[in-house]
Amino acid sequence: MPKFRQYTNLERTPPSMAWLIRERAKLKGMIERRQKQMDDLPREIVELQSKLDALDAVFPLHEVKVDPNLIKGTQTKRKALGPHGLMTRVIYEMLKKASGQPVFTSEIALEFMRRVGIPMSRAAKVDTTTRVRYRLKQMCRDGNVIRHHDPAHGENTEGSWSLPKDSWARDDEDDQEPLRKAA
């Protein structure tokens, strides 16, 4: 980002003006990113439509007659990042180890990536953090996790989470109970 003095022609830019410049730069960047996505979409749609037309051309050649226009669209599921239940177990283990202190979503995601062996690239971190965030949101709705951030701020703030007090303050015999539920 350019220096604020480039915009204000002042040696020292007042904090209020610096904040305004930063906010405008963020919003303009978001608009430009969305605009680029919108510009790429028509090309992608044309490519997908040509593949669909090629498949539709094969249907009449088959001995079993099916009208391709009757086939409903579906969305493919993404491949799981790890074995079934591992993400939930990692979440419970990290939150339990924190003893009631909030843990950031990205910390949990990084630990999960280490356990599964996912390479530490920016794209992999973003994808894993998003998936961990969705799992934590579901666990929060189920009452198994407590949210310590305001969800109204959306994706502008880092989420922090903890276990309810009764989950991490149990005796050693009961320590494995949240982990058993996750398995």
Coordinates of C-alpha atoms in Angstrom, one line a residue:
M1 CA 0.0 0.0 0.0
P2 CA 1.4 3.4 -0.9
K3 CA 2.3 5.8 1.9
F4 CA -0.5 8.1 3.1
R5 CA 1.5 11.2 2.4
Q6 CA 1.2 10.3 -1.3
Y7 CA -2.5 11.0 -1.0
T8 CA -2.5 13.9 1.5
N9 CA 0.8 15.7 0.6
L10 CA 1.4 16.0 4.4
E11 CA 4.5 14.8 6.2
R12 CA 2.3 13.3 8.9
T13 CA -1.3 12.1 8.0
P14 CA -3.9 12.4 10.8
P15 CA -5.1 9.0 12.1
S16 CA -8.7 9.8 11.1
M17 CA -7.6 10.4 7.5
A18 CA -5.4 7.3 7.5
W19 CA -8.3 5.2 8.7
L20 CA -10.5 6.7 5.9
I21 CA -7.8 5.9 3.3
R22 CA -7.4 2.4 4.6
E23 CA -11.2 1.7 4.6
R24 CA -11.6 3.1 1.1
A25 CA -8.6 1.0 -0.2
K26 CA -10.1 -2.2 1.4
L27 CA -13.6 -1.6 -0.1
K28 CA -12.1 -0.7 -3.5
G29 CA -10.0 -3.8 -3.4
M30 CA -13.1 -5.9 -2.6
I31 CA -15.0 -4.4 -5.5
E32 CA -12.1 -4.9 -7.9
R33 CA -11.8 -8.6 -6.8
R34 CA -15.6 -9.1 -7.3
Q35 CA -15.5 -7.4 -10.7
K36 CA -12.7 -9.7 -11.8
Q37 CA -14.7 -12.7 -10.7
M38 CA -17.7 -11.3 -12.7
D39 CA -15.6 -10.8 -15.7
D40 CA -14.3 -14.4 -15.6
L41 CA -17.8 -15.9 -15.0
P42 CA -19.2 -15.4 -18.6
R43 CA -16.1 -17.2 -20.1
E44 CA -16.4 -20.1 -17.6
I45 CA -20.2 -20.4 -18.2
V46 CA -19.6 -20.6 -22.0
E47 CA -17.0 -23.3 -21.4
L48 CA -19.2 -25.3 -19.2
Q49 CA -22.2 -24.9 -21.5
S50 CA -20.1 -26.2 -24.4
K51 CA -19.2 -29.3 -22.4
L52 CA -22.9 -29.8 -21.4
D53 CA -23.9 -29.5 -25.1
A54 CA -21.3 -32.1 -26.0
L55 CA -22.8 -34.5 -23.4
D56 CA -26.3 -33.8 -24.6
A57 CA -25.3 -34.7 -28.1
V58 CA -24.4 -38.2 -26.9
F59 CA -27.7 -39.0 -25.2
P60 CA -29.7 -39.6 -28.4
L61 CA -27.0 -42.1 -29.6
H62 CA -27.6 -44.4 -26.6
E63 CA -30.0 -47.3 -26.8
V64 CA -31.8 -46.2 -23.6
K65 CA -33.7 -43.0 -24.4
V66 CA -33.4 -40.3 -21.8
D67 CA -34.3 -36.6 -22.3
P68 CA -31.2 -34.7 -21.0
N69 CA -33.3 -31.6 -20.2
L70 CA -35.1 -33.6 -17.5
I71 CA -31.8 -34.2 -15.6
K72 CA -31.6 -31.9 -12.5
G73 CA -28.3 -30.2 -11.7
T74 CA -26.3 -31.2 -8.6
Q75 CA -23.4 -29.8 -6.8
T76 CA -20.4 -32.0 -6.2
K77 CA -19.1 -32.5 -2.7
R78 CA -15.5 -31.5 -1.9
K79 CA -13.2 -34.2 -0.9
A80 CA -12.8 -34.6 2.9
L81 CA -9.5 -33.2 4.2
G82 CA -8.9 -36.0 6.6
P83 CA -10.4 -39.2 8.1
H84 CA -14.0 -39.0 9.4
G85 CA -14.2 -37.3 12.7
L86 CA -10.6 -36.1 12.9
M87 CA -11.4 -32.4 12.6
T88 CA -13.9 -32.6 15.5
R89 CA -11.4 -34.5 17.6
V90 CA -8.7 -31.9 16.9
I91 CA -11.1 -29.1 17.8
Y92 CA -12.0 -30.8 21.1
E93 CA -8.4 -31.6 22.0
M94 CA -7.2 -28.0 21.3
L95 CA -10.1 -26.4 23.2
K96 CA -9.6 -28.8 26.1
K97 CA -5.9 -28.1 26.3
A98 CA -6.7 -24.4 26.4
S99 CA -8.6 -24.9 29.7
G100 CA -11.3 -22.4 29.0
Q101 CA -9.2 -19.8 27.2
P102 CA -10.4 -18.9 23.7
V103 CA -8.5 -20.5 20.8
F104 CA -8.5 -18.9 17.4
T105 CA -10.0 -20.7 14.4
S106 CA -6.7 -20.4 12.5
E107 CA -4.8 -22.0 15.3
I108 CA -7.1 -25.0 15.2
A109 CA -6.9 -25.1 11.4
L110 CA -3.1 -25.1 11.4
E111 CA -3.0 -27.9 14.0
F112 CA -5.4 -29.9 11.8
M113 CA -3.2 -29.3 8.8
R114 CA -0.1 -30.5 10.7
R115 CA -1.9 -33.7 11.8
V116 CA -3.3 -34.5 8.3
G117 CA -0.1 -33.5 6.5
I118 CA -1.6 -30.8 4.4
P119 CA 1.1 -28.6 2.8
M120 CA 1.2 -25.1 4.3
S121 CA 0.2 -23.1 1.3
R122 CA -1.9 -20.0 1.4
A123 CA -4.8 -21.6 -0.5
A124 CA -4.7 -24.7 1.7
K125 CA -4.7 -22.6 4.8
V126 CA -7.7 -20.5 3.6
D127 CA -9.7 -23.6 2.6
T128 CA -8.9 -25.5 5.8
T129 CA -9.7 -22.5 8.0
T130 CA -13.0 -22.1 6.2
R131 CA -13.9 -25.7 6.8
V132 CA -12.9 -25.6 10.4
R133 CA -14.9 -22.4 10.9
Y134 CA -18.0 -24.1 9.5
R135 CA -17.5 -27.1 11.8
L136 CA -17.1 -24.8 14.8
K137 CA -20.2 -22.9 13.9
Q138 CA -22.2 -26.2 13.8
M139 CA -20.7 -27.3 17.1
C140 CA -21.7 -23.9 18.5
R141 CA -25.3 -24.3 17.3
D142 CA -25.3 -27.8 19.0
G143 CA -24.1 -26.2 22.2
N144 CA -20.7 -28.0 22.4
V145 CA -18.6 -24.9 21.8
I146 CA -18.8 -21.3 22.9
R147 CA -18.2 -18.4 20.5
H148 CA -16.1 -15.5 21.9
H149 CA -16.4 -13.1 18.9
D150 CA -19.3 -11.2 17.4
P151 CA -20.5 -13.0 14.3
A152 CA -22.0 -9.8 13.0
H153 CA -18.5 -8.6 12.0
G154 CA -18.4 -11.4 9.4
E155 CA -15.0 -12.5 8.1
N156 CA -13.3 -9.3 9.2
T157 CA -12.3 -10.6 12.6
E158 CA -10.6 -13.8 13.7
G159 CA -13.0 -16.2 15.4
S160 CA -12.2 -17.4 18.9
W161 CA -13.8 -20.4 20.6
S162 CA -13.7 -22.4 23.8
L163 CA -15.5 -25.3 25.5
P164 CA -18.2 -24.7 28.0
K165 CA -16.8 -24.7 31.6
D166 CA -18.2 -28.0 32.5
S167 CA -16.5 -29.7 29.5
W168 CA -12.9 -28.8 30.4
A169 CA -13.2 -28.7 34.2
R170 CA -14.2 -32.4 34.7
D171 CA -12.2 -35.1 36.5
D172 CA -9.7 -37.2 34.6
E173 CA -12.2 -40.0 34.1
D174 CA -14.6 -37.8 32.3
D175 CA -11.9 -36.1 30.2
Q176 CA -12.5 -38.3 27.2
E177 CA -16.3 -37.7 27.1
P178 CA -16.3 -34.9 24.5
L179 CA -13.8 -36.9 22.4
R180 CA -16.1 -39.9 22.5
K181 CA -19.0 -37.9 21.3
A182 CA -17.0 -36.7 18.3
A183 CA -15.9 -40.1 17.2

